[in-house]
Structure formats: structure tokens, C-alpha cells
Backbone as JSON, one array per atom type, in Angstrom:
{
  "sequence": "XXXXXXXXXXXXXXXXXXXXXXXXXXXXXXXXXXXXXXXXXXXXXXXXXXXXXXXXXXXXXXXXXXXXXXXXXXXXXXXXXXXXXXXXXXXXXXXXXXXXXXXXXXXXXXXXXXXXXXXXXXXXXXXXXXXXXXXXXXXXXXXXXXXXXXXXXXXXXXXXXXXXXXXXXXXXXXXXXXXXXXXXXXXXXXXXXXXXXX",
  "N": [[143.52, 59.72, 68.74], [144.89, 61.84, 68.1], [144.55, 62.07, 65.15], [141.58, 62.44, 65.75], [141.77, 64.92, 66.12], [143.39, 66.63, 65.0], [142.49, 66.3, 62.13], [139.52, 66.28, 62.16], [138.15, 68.13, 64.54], [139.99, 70.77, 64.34], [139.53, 71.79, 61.85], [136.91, 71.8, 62.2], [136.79, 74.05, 64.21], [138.2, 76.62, 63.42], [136.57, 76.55, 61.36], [133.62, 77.22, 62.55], [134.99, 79.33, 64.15], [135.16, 81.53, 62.4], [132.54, 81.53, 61.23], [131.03, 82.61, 63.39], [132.67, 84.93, 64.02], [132.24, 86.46, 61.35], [129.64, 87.05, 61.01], [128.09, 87.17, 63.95], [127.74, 90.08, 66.19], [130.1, 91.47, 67.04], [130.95, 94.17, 68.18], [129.9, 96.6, 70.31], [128.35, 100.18, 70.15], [126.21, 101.93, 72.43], [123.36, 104.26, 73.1], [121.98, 106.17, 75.2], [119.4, 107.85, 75.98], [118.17, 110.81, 78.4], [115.15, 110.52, 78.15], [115.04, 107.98, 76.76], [115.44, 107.09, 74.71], [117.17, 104.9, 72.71], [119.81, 104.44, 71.51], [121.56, 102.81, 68.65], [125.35, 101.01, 67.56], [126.41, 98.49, 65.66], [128.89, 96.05, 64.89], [129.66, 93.6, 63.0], [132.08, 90.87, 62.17], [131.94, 90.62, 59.53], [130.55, 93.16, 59.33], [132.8, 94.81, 59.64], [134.81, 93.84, 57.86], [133.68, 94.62, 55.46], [133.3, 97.05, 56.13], [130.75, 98.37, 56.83], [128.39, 98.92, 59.19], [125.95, 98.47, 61.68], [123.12, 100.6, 62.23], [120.86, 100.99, 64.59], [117.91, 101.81, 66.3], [117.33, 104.94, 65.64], [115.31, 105.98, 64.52], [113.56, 106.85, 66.35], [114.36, 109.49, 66.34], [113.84, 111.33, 64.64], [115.03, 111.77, 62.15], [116.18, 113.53, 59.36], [116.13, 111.98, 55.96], [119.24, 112.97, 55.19], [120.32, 113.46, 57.48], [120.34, 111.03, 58.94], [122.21, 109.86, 56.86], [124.57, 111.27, 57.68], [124.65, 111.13, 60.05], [125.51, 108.12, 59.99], [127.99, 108.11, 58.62], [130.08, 109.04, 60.55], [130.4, 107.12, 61.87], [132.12, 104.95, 60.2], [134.54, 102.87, 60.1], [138.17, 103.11, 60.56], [140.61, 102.67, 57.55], [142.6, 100.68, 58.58], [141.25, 99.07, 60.37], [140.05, 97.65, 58.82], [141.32, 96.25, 57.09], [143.05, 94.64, 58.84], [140.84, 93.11, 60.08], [140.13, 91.75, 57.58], [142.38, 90.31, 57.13], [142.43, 88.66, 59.24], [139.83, 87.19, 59.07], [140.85, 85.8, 56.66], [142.93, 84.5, 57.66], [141.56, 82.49, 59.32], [140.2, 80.83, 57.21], [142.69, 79.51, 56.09], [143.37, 78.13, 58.11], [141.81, 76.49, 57.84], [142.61, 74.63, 56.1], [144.98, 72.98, 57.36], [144.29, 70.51, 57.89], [144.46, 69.31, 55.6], [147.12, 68.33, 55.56], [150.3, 66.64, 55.61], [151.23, 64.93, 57.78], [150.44, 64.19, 61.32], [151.76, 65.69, 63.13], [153.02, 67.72, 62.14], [150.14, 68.89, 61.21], [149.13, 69.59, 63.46], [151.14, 71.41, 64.56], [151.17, 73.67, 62.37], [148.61, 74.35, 62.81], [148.8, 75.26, 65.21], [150.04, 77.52, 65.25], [148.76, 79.18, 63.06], [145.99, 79.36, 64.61], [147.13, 80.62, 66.87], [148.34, 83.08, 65.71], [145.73, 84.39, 64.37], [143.89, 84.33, 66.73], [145.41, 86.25, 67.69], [145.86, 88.29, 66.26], [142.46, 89.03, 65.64], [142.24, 90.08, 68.14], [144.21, 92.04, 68.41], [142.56, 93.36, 65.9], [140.38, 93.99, 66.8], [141.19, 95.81, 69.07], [142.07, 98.11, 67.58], [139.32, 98.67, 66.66], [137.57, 98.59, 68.8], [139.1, 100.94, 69.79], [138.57, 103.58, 68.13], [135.87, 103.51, 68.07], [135.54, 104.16, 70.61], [136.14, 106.44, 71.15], [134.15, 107.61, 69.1], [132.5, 107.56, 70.56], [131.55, 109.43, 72.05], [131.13, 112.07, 70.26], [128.59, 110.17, 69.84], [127.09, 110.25, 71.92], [126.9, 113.41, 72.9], [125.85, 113.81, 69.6], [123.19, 112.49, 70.3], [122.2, 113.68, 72.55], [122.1, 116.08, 71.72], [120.56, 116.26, 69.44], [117.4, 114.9, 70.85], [117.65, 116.89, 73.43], [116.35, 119.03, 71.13], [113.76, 118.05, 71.18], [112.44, 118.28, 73.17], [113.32, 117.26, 75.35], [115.61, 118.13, 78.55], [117.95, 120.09, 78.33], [120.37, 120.22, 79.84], [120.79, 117.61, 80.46], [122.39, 114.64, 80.14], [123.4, 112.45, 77.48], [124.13, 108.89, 77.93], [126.84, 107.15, 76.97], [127.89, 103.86, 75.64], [130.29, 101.42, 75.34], [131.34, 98.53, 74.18], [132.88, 94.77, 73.68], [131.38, 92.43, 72.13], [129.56, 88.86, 71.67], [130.33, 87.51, 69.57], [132.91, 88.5, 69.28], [134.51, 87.53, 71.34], [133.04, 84.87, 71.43], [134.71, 83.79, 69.43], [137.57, 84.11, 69.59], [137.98, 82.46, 71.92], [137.29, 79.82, 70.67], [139.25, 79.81, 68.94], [141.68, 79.5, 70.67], [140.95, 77.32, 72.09], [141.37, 75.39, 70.05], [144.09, 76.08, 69.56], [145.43, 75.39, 71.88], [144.6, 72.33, 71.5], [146.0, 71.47, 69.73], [148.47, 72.14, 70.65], [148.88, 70.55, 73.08], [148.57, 67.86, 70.94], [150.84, 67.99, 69.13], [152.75, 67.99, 71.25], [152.63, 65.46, 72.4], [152.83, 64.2, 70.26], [155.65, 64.92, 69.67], [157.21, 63.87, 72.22], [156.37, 61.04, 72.08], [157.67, 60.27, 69.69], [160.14, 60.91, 70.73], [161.16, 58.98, 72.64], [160.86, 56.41, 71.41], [162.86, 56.67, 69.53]],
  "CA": [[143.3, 61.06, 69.26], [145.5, 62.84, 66.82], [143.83, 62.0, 64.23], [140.54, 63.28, 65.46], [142.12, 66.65, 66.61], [144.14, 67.59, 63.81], [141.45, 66.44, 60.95], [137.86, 67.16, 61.99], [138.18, 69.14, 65.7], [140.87, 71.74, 64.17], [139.37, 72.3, 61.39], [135.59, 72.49, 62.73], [137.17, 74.74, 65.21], [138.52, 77.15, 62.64], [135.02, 77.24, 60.65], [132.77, 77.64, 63.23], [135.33, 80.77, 64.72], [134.98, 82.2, 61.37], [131.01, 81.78, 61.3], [130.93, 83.18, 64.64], [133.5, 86.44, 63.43], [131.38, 87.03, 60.44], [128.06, 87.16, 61.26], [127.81, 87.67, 65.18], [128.23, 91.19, 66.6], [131.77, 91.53, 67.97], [131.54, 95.2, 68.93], [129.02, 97.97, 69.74], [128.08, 101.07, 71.06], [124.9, 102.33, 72.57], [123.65, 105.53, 73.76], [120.9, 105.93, 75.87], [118.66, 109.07, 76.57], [117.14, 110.63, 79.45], [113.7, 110.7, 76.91], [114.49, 106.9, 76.9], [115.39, 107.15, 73.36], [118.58, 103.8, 72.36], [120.54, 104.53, 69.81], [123.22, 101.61, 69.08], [125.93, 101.03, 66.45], [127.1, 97.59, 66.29], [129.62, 96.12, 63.91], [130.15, 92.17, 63.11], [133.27, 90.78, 61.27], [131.84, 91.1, 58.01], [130.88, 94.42, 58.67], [134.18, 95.3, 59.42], [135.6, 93.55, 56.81], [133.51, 95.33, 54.57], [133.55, 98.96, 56.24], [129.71, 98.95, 57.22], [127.86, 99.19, 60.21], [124.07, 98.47, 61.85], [122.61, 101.34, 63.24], [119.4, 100.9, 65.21], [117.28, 103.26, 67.39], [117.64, 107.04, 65.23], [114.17, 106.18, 64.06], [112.92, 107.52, 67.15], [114.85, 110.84, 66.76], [113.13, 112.11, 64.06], [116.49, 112.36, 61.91], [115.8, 113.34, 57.94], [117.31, 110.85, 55.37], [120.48, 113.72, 55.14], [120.28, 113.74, 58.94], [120.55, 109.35, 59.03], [123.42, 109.48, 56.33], [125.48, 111.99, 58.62], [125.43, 109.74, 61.42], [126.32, 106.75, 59.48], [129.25, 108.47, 58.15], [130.37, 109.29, 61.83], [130.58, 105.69, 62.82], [132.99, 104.0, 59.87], [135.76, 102.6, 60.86], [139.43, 103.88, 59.49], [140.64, 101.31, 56.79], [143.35, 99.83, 59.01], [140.74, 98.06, 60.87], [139.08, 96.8, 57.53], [142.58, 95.25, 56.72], [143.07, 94.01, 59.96], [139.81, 92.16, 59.97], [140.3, 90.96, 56.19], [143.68, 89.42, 57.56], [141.99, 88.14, 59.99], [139.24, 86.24, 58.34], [141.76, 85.3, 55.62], [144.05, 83.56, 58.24], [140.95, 81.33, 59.74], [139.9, 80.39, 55.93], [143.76, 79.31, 56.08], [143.21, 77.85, 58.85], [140.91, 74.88, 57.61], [143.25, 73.56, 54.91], [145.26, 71.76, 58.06], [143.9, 68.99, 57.89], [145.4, 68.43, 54.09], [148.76, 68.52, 55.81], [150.12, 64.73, 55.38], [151.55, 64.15, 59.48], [149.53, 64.7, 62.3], [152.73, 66.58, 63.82], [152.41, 69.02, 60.86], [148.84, 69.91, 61.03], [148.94, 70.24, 64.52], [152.13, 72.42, 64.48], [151.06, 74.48, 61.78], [147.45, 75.16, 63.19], [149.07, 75.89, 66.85], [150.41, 78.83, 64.57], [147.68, 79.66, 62.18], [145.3, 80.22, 65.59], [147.72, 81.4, 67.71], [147.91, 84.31, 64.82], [144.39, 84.28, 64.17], [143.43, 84.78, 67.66], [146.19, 87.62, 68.27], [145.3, 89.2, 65.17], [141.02, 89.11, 66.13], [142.26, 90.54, 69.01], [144.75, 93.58, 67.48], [141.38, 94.36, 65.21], [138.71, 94.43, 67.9], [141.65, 97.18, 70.13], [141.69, 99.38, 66.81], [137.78, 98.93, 66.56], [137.24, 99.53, 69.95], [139.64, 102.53, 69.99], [138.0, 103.79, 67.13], [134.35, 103.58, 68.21], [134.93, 104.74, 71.8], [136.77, 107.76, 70.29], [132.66, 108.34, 68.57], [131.17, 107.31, 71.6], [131.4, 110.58, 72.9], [130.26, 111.87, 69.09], [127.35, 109.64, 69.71], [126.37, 110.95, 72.98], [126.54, 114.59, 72.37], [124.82, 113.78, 68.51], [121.98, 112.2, 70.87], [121.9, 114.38, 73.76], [121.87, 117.37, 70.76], [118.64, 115.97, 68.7], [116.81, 114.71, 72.37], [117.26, 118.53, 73.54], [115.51, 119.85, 70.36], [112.5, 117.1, 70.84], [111.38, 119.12, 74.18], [114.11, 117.12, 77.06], [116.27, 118.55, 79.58], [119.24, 120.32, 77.54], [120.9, 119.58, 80.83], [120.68, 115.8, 80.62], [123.34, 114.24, 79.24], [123.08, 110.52, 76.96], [124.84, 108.06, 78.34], [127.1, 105.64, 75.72], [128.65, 102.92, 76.51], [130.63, 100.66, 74.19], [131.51, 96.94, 74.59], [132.82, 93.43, 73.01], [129.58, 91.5, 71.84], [129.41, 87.52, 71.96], [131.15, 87.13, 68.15], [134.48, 88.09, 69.38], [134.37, 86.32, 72.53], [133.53, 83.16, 71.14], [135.76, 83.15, 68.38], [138.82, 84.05, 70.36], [137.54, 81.48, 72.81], [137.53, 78.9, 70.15], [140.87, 79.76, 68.33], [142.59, 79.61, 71.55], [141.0, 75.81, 72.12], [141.86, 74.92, 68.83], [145.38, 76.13, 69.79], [145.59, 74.29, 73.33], [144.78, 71.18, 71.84], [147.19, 71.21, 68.91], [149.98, 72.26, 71.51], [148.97, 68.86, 73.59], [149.07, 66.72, 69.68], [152.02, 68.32, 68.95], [153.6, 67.72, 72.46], [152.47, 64.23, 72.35], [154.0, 63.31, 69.15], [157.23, 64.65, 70.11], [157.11, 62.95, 72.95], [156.27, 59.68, 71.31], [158.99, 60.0, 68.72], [161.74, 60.99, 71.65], [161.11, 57.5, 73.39], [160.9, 55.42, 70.5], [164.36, 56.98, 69.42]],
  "C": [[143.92, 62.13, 68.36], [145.01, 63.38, 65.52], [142.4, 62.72, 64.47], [140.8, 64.55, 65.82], [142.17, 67.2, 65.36], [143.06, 67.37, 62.47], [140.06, 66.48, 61.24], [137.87, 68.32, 63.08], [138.98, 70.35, 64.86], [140.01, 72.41, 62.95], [137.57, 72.82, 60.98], [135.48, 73.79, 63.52], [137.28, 76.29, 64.25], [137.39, 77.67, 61.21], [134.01, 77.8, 61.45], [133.38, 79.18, 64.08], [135.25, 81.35, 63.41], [133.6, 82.86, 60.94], [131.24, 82.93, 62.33], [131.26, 84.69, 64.32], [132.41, 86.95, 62.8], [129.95, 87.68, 60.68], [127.23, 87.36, 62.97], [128.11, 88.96, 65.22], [129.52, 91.04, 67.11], [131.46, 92.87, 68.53], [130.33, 96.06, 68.57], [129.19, 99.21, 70.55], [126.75, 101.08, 71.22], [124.84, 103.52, 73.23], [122.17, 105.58, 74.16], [120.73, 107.4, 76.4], [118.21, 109.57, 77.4], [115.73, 110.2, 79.12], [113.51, 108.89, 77.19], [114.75, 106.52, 75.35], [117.11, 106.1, 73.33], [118.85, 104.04, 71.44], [121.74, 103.42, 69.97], [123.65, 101.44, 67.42], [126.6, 99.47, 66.87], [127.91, 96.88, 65.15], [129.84, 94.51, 64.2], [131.48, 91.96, 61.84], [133.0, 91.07, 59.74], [131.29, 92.1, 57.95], [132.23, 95.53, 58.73], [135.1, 95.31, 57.96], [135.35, 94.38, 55.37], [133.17, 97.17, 54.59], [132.02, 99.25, 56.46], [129.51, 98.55, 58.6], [125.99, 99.48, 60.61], [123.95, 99.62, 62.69], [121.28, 101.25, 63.84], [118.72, 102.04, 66.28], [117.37, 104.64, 67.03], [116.2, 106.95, 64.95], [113.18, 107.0, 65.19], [113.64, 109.33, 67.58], [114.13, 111.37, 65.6], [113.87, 112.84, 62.62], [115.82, 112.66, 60.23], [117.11, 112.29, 57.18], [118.78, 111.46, 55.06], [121.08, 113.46, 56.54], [121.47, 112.0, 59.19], [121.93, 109.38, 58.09], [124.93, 110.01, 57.04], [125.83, 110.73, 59.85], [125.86, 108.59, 61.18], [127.89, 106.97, 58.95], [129.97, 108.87, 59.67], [131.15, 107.74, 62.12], [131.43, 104.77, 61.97], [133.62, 103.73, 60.14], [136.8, 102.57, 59.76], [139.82, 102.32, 58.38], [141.59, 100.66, 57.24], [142.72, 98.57, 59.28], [139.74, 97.16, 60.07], [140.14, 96.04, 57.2], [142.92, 94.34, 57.81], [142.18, 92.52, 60.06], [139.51, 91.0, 58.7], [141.56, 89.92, 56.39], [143.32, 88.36, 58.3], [141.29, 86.89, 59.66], [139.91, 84.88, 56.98], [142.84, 84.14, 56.55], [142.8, 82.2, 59.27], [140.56, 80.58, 58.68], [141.36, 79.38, 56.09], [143.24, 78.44, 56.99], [142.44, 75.96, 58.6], [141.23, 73.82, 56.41], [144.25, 73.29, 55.88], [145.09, 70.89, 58.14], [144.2, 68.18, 56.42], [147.07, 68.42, 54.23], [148.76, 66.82, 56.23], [150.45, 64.14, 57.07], [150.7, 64.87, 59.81], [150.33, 65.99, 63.29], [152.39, 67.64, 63.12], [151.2, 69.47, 61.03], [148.91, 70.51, 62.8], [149.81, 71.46, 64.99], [151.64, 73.71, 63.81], [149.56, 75.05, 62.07], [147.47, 75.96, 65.1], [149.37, 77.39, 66.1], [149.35, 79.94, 63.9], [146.4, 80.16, 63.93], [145.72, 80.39, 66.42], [147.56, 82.87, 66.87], [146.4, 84.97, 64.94], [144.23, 84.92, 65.27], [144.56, 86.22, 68.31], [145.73, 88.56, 67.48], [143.11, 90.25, 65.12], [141.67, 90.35, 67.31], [142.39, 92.17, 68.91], [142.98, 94.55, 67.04], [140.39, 94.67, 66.57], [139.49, 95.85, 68.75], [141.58, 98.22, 69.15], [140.54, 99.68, 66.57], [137.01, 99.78, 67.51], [137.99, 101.08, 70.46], [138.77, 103.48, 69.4], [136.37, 104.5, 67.34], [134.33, 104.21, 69.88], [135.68, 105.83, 71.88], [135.19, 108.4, 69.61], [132.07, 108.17, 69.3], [130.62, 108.73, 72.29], [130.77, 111.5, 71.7], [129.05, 111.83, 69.08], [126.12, 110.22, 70.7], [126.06, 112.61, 72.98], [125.49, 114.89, 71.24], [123.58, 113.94, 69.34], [121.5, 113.13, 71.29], [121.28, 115.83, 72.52], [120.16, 117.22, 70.17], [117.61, 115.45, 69.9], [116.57, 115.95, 72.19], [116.46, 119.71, 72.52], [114.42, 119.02, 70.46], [111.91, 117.67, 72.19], [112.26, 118.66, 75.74], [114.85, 118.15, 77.35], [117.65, 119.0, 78.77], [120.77, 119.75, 78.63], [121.73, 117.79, 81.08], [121.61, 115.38, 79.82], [123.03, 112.65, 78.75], [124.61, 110.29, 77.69], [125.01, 107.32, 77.51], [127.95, 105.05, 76.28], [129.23, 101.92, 75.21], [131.34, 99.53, 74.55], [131.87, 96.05, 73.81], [131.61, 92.87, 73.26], [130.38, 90.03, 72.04], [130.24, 87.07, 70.62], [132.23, 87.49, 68.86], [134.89, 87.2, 70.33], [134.35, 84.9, 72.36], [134.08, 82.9, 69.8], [137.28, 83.26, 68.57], [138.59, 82.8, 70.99], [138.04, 79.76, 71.81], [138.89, 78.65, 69.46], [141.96, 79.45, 69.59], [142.35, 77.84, 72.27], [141.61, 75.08, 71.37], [143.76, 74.92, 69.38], [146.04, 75.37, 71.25], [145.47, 72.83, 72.77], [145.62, 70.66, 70.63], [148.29, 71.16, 69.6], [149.99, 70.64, 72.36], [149.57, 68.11, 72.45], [150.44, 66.88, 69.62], [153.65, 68.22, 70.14], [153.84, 66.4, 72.68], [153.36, 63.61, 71.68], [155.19, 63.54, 69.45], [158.11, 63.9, 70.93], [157.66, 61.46, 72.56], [157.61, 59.66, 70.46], [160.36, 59.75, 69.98], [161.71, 59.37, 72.56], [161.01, 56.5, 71.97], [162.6, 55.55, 69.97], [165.34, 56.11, 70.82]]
}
């Protein structure tokens, strides 16, 4: 059992929360029109890591390509949370050279650590992300509600945005925090084991 924790589970665990980070959404906003018109900004670990951001739904505002670069510049995120997220990714990469650690006590010790971090750290970035972005949510909604009211709606009407954790952070916390439950068992085990054999 040790053996399959600490050398394939830990460090499947630790790639697949990394996939997951990178390339899932972790965090968006959306803003929604009376018109009916979605605008959404949504950001996955590697666009954090690298300081961009998907925007979808302006095509129906009518925006010029000066118009579209304005609102993309609205929505970066400060460069803490690009370091944050680079730490981040950098400590699950870390993360999957456990299993070249020579005891089973050792890898499991040192990956209870590595995604205990990991998953505190994911966490840290997603509260400066989400600070961040629901700090423009209001930005986003006014932007909207502003270009809407010149297309013929209700100046009245206000967009509604709303901003949320996506399914990438979720299940890569989720998984770092398995990973870390079942190293704390190995690691409890072996001690265990040693203190009775003593």
C-alpha cells in the first residue's frame, strides 16, 4: 500500500491537479444584459500564470477593435496573482519528483507538505484573483449596461455580473488535498509500524 501511494497515486495526483490548474477555467465573471447580451471573462491557471484572459460575448456589442482592446485591458490581473499562480504551478511540478525520494516515509512526508502548500497556495491565488475580478465586476457591469444603453435598451436597466470559482480550481484543490490525506495515513502508518517493532 505504501508503495502504491507514495510512487504512482501521489504523483498521478500531483499531475493530473496541475493539468486540471492549467488548462480548466478556475475563475470567471459574467455579465448579463437586459437585451440578453453575455459577456464573460474567464481565466484558467495558465492564463493566470501568464497574465491573459478569455473574453467571450463583446461580439454582440458592437465594440471597435480600440473598443475590444480597452476592455481586455480592464480585466488583467495585478502581477501578484501571476506570481502567486507561477508558485503555485511550480510547487505541483515539485510535487511529482516524490516518488524519487528513496523511503516510503520520505515521499509521503515530503508530499503531505508539497500539497498541503500547493493546495493553500491555489487557494491564496484564486482569493487575490477573485478579489481582483470582483473589484471589475462592477467595471464590467456598468461597461455593459453603458454600450447596451447606446444599442436602443432601457438606460434604466442595469447588467447583472456575477463572478465565481469554475471546475479547475475545485478539482485541483480537491485532488491536492487527497493526495495529502493519503500521505498523512502512509506516513502515520509507517510511524506506527516502526514504534512497535522498536
Amino acid at each position: 500500500m505504501p508503495q502504491l501511494v507514495t510512487r504512482r497515486i501521489t504523483p498521478a495526483g500531483f499531475l493530473l491537479a496541475l493539468l486540471l490548474f492549467l488548462f480548466l477555467p478556475c475563475l470567471a465573471a459574467s455579465c448579463d444584459t437586459p437585451d440578453g447580451t453575455r459577456t464573460e471573462v474567464s481565466y484558467s491557471g495558465a492564463d493566470l500564470v501568464t497574465g491573459q484572459q478569455k473574453i467571450t460575448g463583446v461580439d454582440g456589442l458592437g465594440l471597435t477593435p480600440a473598443q475590444r482592446t480597452a476592455v481586455a485591458d480592464k480585466f488583467d490581473m495585478p502581477a501578484l496573482v501571476q506570481v502567486l499562480a507561477i508558485v503555485a504551478g511550480v510547487l505541483l511540478v515539485l510535487g511529482l519528483g516524490t516518488a524519487l525520494l528513496r523511503t516510503p516515509k520520505a515521499r509521503a512526508l515530503t508530499a503531505v507538505v508539497v500539497s498541503g502548500a500547493g493546495a493553500v497556495l491555489l487557494v491564496v491565488t484564486e482569493v487575490f484573483a477573485l478579489g481582483n475580478l470582483t473589484d471589475n465586476a462592477r467595471l464590467i457591469s456598468a461597461t455593459v449596461s453603458s454600450l447596451s444603453s447606446g444599442q436602443g435598451t432601457n438606460a434604466e436597466d442595469e447588467a447583472v455580473a456575477a463572478v465565481e470559482l469554475r471546475l479547475g480550481f475545485w478539482l485541483s484543490v480537491s485532488l491536492l488535498l487527497l493526495v495529502f490525506l493519503l500521505n498523512v495515513f502512509v506516513a502515520l502508518r509507517r510511524s506506527r509500524v516502526t514504534a512497535d517493532v522498536e
